[in-house]
Amino acid sequence: MPVYHIGKLDAAECQRVMKEPRSLTKLQVLFRLKPGVTPAQIATWKETCQGMVGKIPGLLSLQSGAPLPISIPRAQGFNMGLIAVLETAEHIATYAVHPAHLE
């Protein structure tokens, strides 16, 4: 599996996500971007994704990024990844149909 750089959680976000024991669920999604997608479009997409946190019930954190250079040969054409941390597996259903996710 390729390794993706999705950024670092700052101390405040770590505390917020981990403040109480629970069974967290991580959802990993890999993308193949269309040819010609610009860095500005990627930045806008990342901002939109980040904006879902706090709008979608159960979505605690969302990070996205490109594969690390060392793992590109193993990435099988995927050039963007996303990891969403949700409170429970049941929150995936809420996330999937929420208007903020579908826009």
Coordinates of N, CA and C in Angstrom, one line a residue:
M1 N 0.8 -1.2 0.0 CA 0.0 0.0 0.0 C 0.9 1.2 0.0
P2 N 0.6 2.2 -0.8 CA 1.4 3.4 -0.9 C 1.2 4.2 0.4
V3 N 2.2 5.0 0.7 CA 2.2 5.9 1.9 C 1.8 7.3 1.4
Y4 N 0.9 7.9 2.1 CA 0.4 9.3 1.7 C 0.8 10.2 2.8
H5 N 1.2 11.4 2.4 CA 1.5 12.5 3.4 C 0.2 13.3 3.5
I6 N -0.4 13.1 4.7 CA -1.7 13.8 4.9 C -1.6 14.9 5.8
G7 N -0.5 15.3 6.2 CA -0.3 16.4 7.2 C -0.2 15.9 8.6
K8 N 0.0 16.8 9.5 CA 0.2 16.4 10.9 C -1.0 17.0 11.7
L9 N -1.5 16.2 12.7 CA -2.5 16.7 13.6 C -1.8 17.6 14.6
D10 N -2.3 18.8 14.8 CA -1.7 19.6 15.9 C -2.1 19.1 17.2
A11 N -1.5 19.6 18.3 CA -1.8 19.1 19.6 C -3.3 19.3 20.0
A12 N -3.8 20.4 19.7 CA -5.2 20.7 20.0 C -6.2 19.7 19.3
E13 N -5.9 19.4 18.0 CA -6.8 18.5 17.3 C -6.6 17.1 17.9
C14 N -5.4 16.7 18.3 CA -5.2 15.4 18.9 C -6.0 15.3 20.2
Q15 N -5.9 16.3 21.0 CA -6.7 16.3 22.2 C -8.2 16.2 22.0
R16 N -8.7 17.0 21.0 CA -10.1 17.0 20.7 C -10.5 15.6 20.2
V17 N -9.8 15.0 19.4 CA -10.2 13.7 18.8 C -10.1 12.6 19.9
M18 N -9.1 12.7 20.8 CA -8.8 11.6 21.7 C -9.3 11.9 23.1
K19 N -10.1 12.9 23.3 CA -10.5 13.3 24.7 C -11.3 12.2 25.5
E20 N -11.9 11.3 24.8 CA -12.6 10.3 25.5 C -12.4 8.9 24.8
P21 N -12.3 7.9 25.5 CA -12.1 6.6 24.9 C -13.3 6.2 24.1
R22 N -13.1 5.7 22.9 CA -14.2 5.3 22.0 C -13.6 4.4 20.9
S23 N -14.4 3.8 20.2 CA -13.9 3.0 19.0 C -14.0 3.8 17.8
L24 N -12.9 4.5 17.5 CA -12.8 5.3 16.3 C -12.7 4.5 15.0
T25 N -13.3 5.0 14.0 CA -13.3 4.4 12.7 C -12.5 5.3 11.7
K26 N -11.6 4.7 11.0 CA -10.8 5.4 10.0 C -11.3 5.0 8.6
L27 N -11.6 5.9 7.7 CA -12.1 5.6 6.4 C -11.0 6.2 5.5
Q28 N -10.4 5.3 4.6 CA -9.4 5.7 3.7 C -9.9 5.6 2.3
V29 N -9.7 6.7 1.5 CA -10.2 6.8 0.2 C -9.0 7.2 -0.7
L30 N -8.8 6.5 -1.8 CA -7.8 6.9 -2.8 C -8.4 7.4 -4.1
F31 N -7.8 8.3 -4.7 CA -8.3 9.0 -5.9 C -7.3 9.0 -7.0
R32 N -7.8 9.0 -8.2 CA -6.9 9.2 -9.4 C -7.5 10.6 -10.0
L33 N -6.7 11.6 -9.9 CA -7.1 12.9 -10.4 C -7.1 12.9 -11.9
K34 N -8.1 13.7 -12.4 CA -8.2 13.8 -13.9 C -6.9 14.6 -14.4
P35 N -6.5 14.3 -15.6 CA -5.4 15.1 -16.1 C -5.8 16.6 -16.2
G36 N -4.8 17.4 -15.9 CA -5.1 18.9 -16.0 C -5.6 19.5 -14.8
V37 N -5.8 18.7 -13.7 CA -6.2 19.3 -12.5 C -5.1 20.3 -11.9
T38 N -5.5 21.5 -11.6 CA -4.5 22.5 -11.2 C -4.2 22.4 -9.7
P39 N -3.1 22.9 -9.3 CA -2.8 23.0 -7.8 C -3.9 23.8 -7.1
A40 N -4.4 24.9 -7.8 CA -5.4 25.7 -7.1 C -6.7 24.9 -6.9
Q41 N -7.1 24.0 -7.9 CA -8.3 23.2 -7.8 C -8.1 22.2 -6.6
I42 N -6.9 21.6 -6.5 CA -6.6 20.7 -5.4 C -6.7 21.4 -4.1
A43 N -6.2 22.6 -4.0 CA -6.2 23.4 -2.7 C -7.7 23.7 -2.3
T44 N -8.5 24.1 -3.3 CA -9.9 24.3 -3.1 C -10.6 23.1 -2.6
W45 N -10.3 21.9 -3.2 CA -10.9 20.7 -2.8 C -10.5 20.3 -1.4
K46 N -9.2 20.5 -1.0 CA -8.8 20.2 0.3 C -9.5 21.1 1.3
E47 N -9.7 22.4 1.0 CA -10.4 23.3 1.9 C -11.9 22.9 2.1
T48 N -12.5 22.4 1.0 CA -13.9 22.0 1.0 C -14.0 20.7 1.9
C49 N -13.0 19.8 1.7 CA -13.0 18.6 2.6 C -12.8 18.9 4.0
Q50 N -11.9 19.8 4.3 CA -11.6 20.2 5.7 C -12.9 20.9 6.3
G51 N -13.6 21.6 5.5 CA -14.8 22.3 6.0 C -15.9 21.4 6.4
M52 N -15.9 20.1 6.0 CA -16.9 19.1 6.4 C -16.8 18.8 7.9
V53 N -15.6 18.9 8.5 CA -15.4 18.6 9.9 C -16.2 19.7 10.7
G54 N -17.1 19.2 11.6 CA -18.0 20.1 12.3 C -19.3 20.2 11.7
K55 N -19.5 19.9 10.4 CA -20.8 19.9 9.7 C -21.4 18.6 9.7
I56 N -20.6 17.5 9.6 CA -21.1 16.2 9.4 C -21.0 15.5 10.8
P57 N -22.2 15.1 11.4 CA -22.1 14.4 12.7 C -21.2 13.2 12.7
G58 N -20.4 13.1 13.7 CA -19.5 11.9 13.8 C -18.1 12.1 13.1
L59 N -18.0 13.1 12.2 CA -16.7 13.3 11.5 C -15.8 14.1 12.4
L60 N -14.8 13.5 12.9 CA -13.9 14.1 13.8 C -12.7 14.8 13.2
S61 N -12.2 14.2 12.1 CA -11.0 14.7 11.5 C -11.0 14.3 10.0
L62 N -10.4 15.1 9.2 CA -10.2 14.7 7.8 C -8.9 15.3 7.2
Q63 N -8.1 14.5 6.7 CA -6.8 14.9 6.2 C -6.7 14.3 4.7
S64 N -6.0 15.1 3.9 CA -5.8 14.6 2.5 C -4.4 15.0 2.0
G65 N -3.9 14.3 1.0 CA -2.6 14.6 0.4 C -2.2 13.6 -0.6
A66 N -1.1 13.9 -1.3 CA -0.5 13.1 -2.3 C 0.4 12.1 -1.8
P67 N 0.7 11.0 -2.5 CA 1.6 10.0 -2.0 C 3.0 10.6 -1.9
L68 N 3.7 10.0 -0.9 CA 5.1 10.4 -0.7 C 5.9 10.0 -1.9
P69 N 6.9 10.7 -2.4 CA 7.7 10.4 -3.6 C 8.2 8.9 -3.5
I70 N 8.6 8.4 -2.4 CA 9.1 7.1 -2.3 C 8.1 6.0 -2.6
S71 N 6.8 6.3 -2.4 CA 5.8 5.3 -2.6 C 5.0 5.5 -4.0
I72 N 5.4 6.5 -4.8 CA 4.7 6.7 -6.1 C 4.7 5.4 -6.9
P73 N 5.9 4.7 -7.0 CA 5.9 3.5 -7.9 C 4.9 2.4 -7.4
R74 N 4.5 2.4 -6.2 CA 3.5 1.4 -5.7 C 2.1 2.0 -5.6
A75 N 1.9 3.2 -6.0 CA 0.6 3.8 -5.8 C -0.5 3.4 -6.8
Q76 N -0.1 2.6 -7.8 CA -1.0 2.1 -8.8 C -1.8 3.2 -9.5
G77 N -1.3 4.3 -9.7 CA -2.0 5.4 -10.4 C -2.8 6.3 -9.5
F78 N -2.9 6.0 -8.2 CA -3.6 6.8 -7.3 C -2.7 8.0 -7.0
N79 N -3.2 9.2 -7.1 CA -2.3 10.4 -6.8 C -2.9 11.3 -5.7
M80 N -3.9 10.9 -5.0 CA -4.4 11.6 -3.9 C -5.1 10.7 -2.9
G81 N -4.9 10.9 -1.7 CA -5.6 10.1 -0.6 C -6.2 10.9 0.4
L82 N -7.2 10.3 1.1 CA -8.0 11.0 2.1 C -8.2 10.0 3.3
I83 N -8.0 10.5 4.5 CA -8.4 9.7 5.6 C -9.3 10.5 6.5
A84 N -10.5 9.9 6.7 CA -11.5 10.5 7.6 C -11.5 9.7 8.9
V85 N -11.6 10.4 10.0 CA -11.7 9.7 11.3 C -13.1 10.0 11.8
L86 N -13.9 8.9 12.0 CA -15.2 9.0 12.5 C -15.4 8.4 13.9
E87 N -16.4 8.9 14.6 CA -16.6 8.3 16.0 C -16.9 6.8 15.9
T88 N -17.7 6.4 15.0 CA -18.1 4.9 15.0 C -18.2 4.6 13.5
A89 N -18.3 3.3 13.2 CA -18.5 2.8 11.9 C -19.9 3.2 11.4
E90 N -20.8 3.3 12.3 CA -22.2 3.7 11.9 C -22.2 5.2 11.3
H91 N -21.3 6.0 11.7 CA -21.2 7.4 11.2 C -20.8 7.4 9.7
I92 N -20.3 6.3 9.1 CA -19.9 6.3 7.7 C -21.2 6.5 6.9
A93 N -22.3 5.9 7.3 CA -23.5 6.0 6.5 C -24.0 7.5 6.5
T94 N -23.9 8.2 7.7 CA -24.3 9.6 7.8 C -23.4 10.4 6.9
Y95 N -22.1 10.2 6.9 CA -21.1 10.9 6.1 C -21.4 10.7 4.6
A96 N -21.7 9.5 4.2 CA -21.9 9.2 2.8 C -23.0 10.0 2.2
V97 N -24.1 10.3 2.9 CA -25.3 10.9 2.3 C -25.4 12.4 2.8
H98 N -24.5 12.9 3.6 CA -24.7 14.2 4.1 C -24.5 15.2 2.9
P99 N -25.3 16.3 2.9 CA -25.2 17.3 1.8 C -23.8 17.9 1.7
A100 N -23.1 18.1 2.8 CA -21.7 18.7 2.8 C -20.8 17.8 2.0
H101 N -21.0 16.4 2.1 CA -20.1 15.5 1.4 C -20.5 15.4 -0.1
L102 N -21.8 15.6 -0.4 CA -22.2 15.4 -1.7 C -22.0 16.6 -2.6
E103 N -21.7 17.8 -2.0 CA -21.6 19.0 -2.9 C -20.3 19.0 -3.7

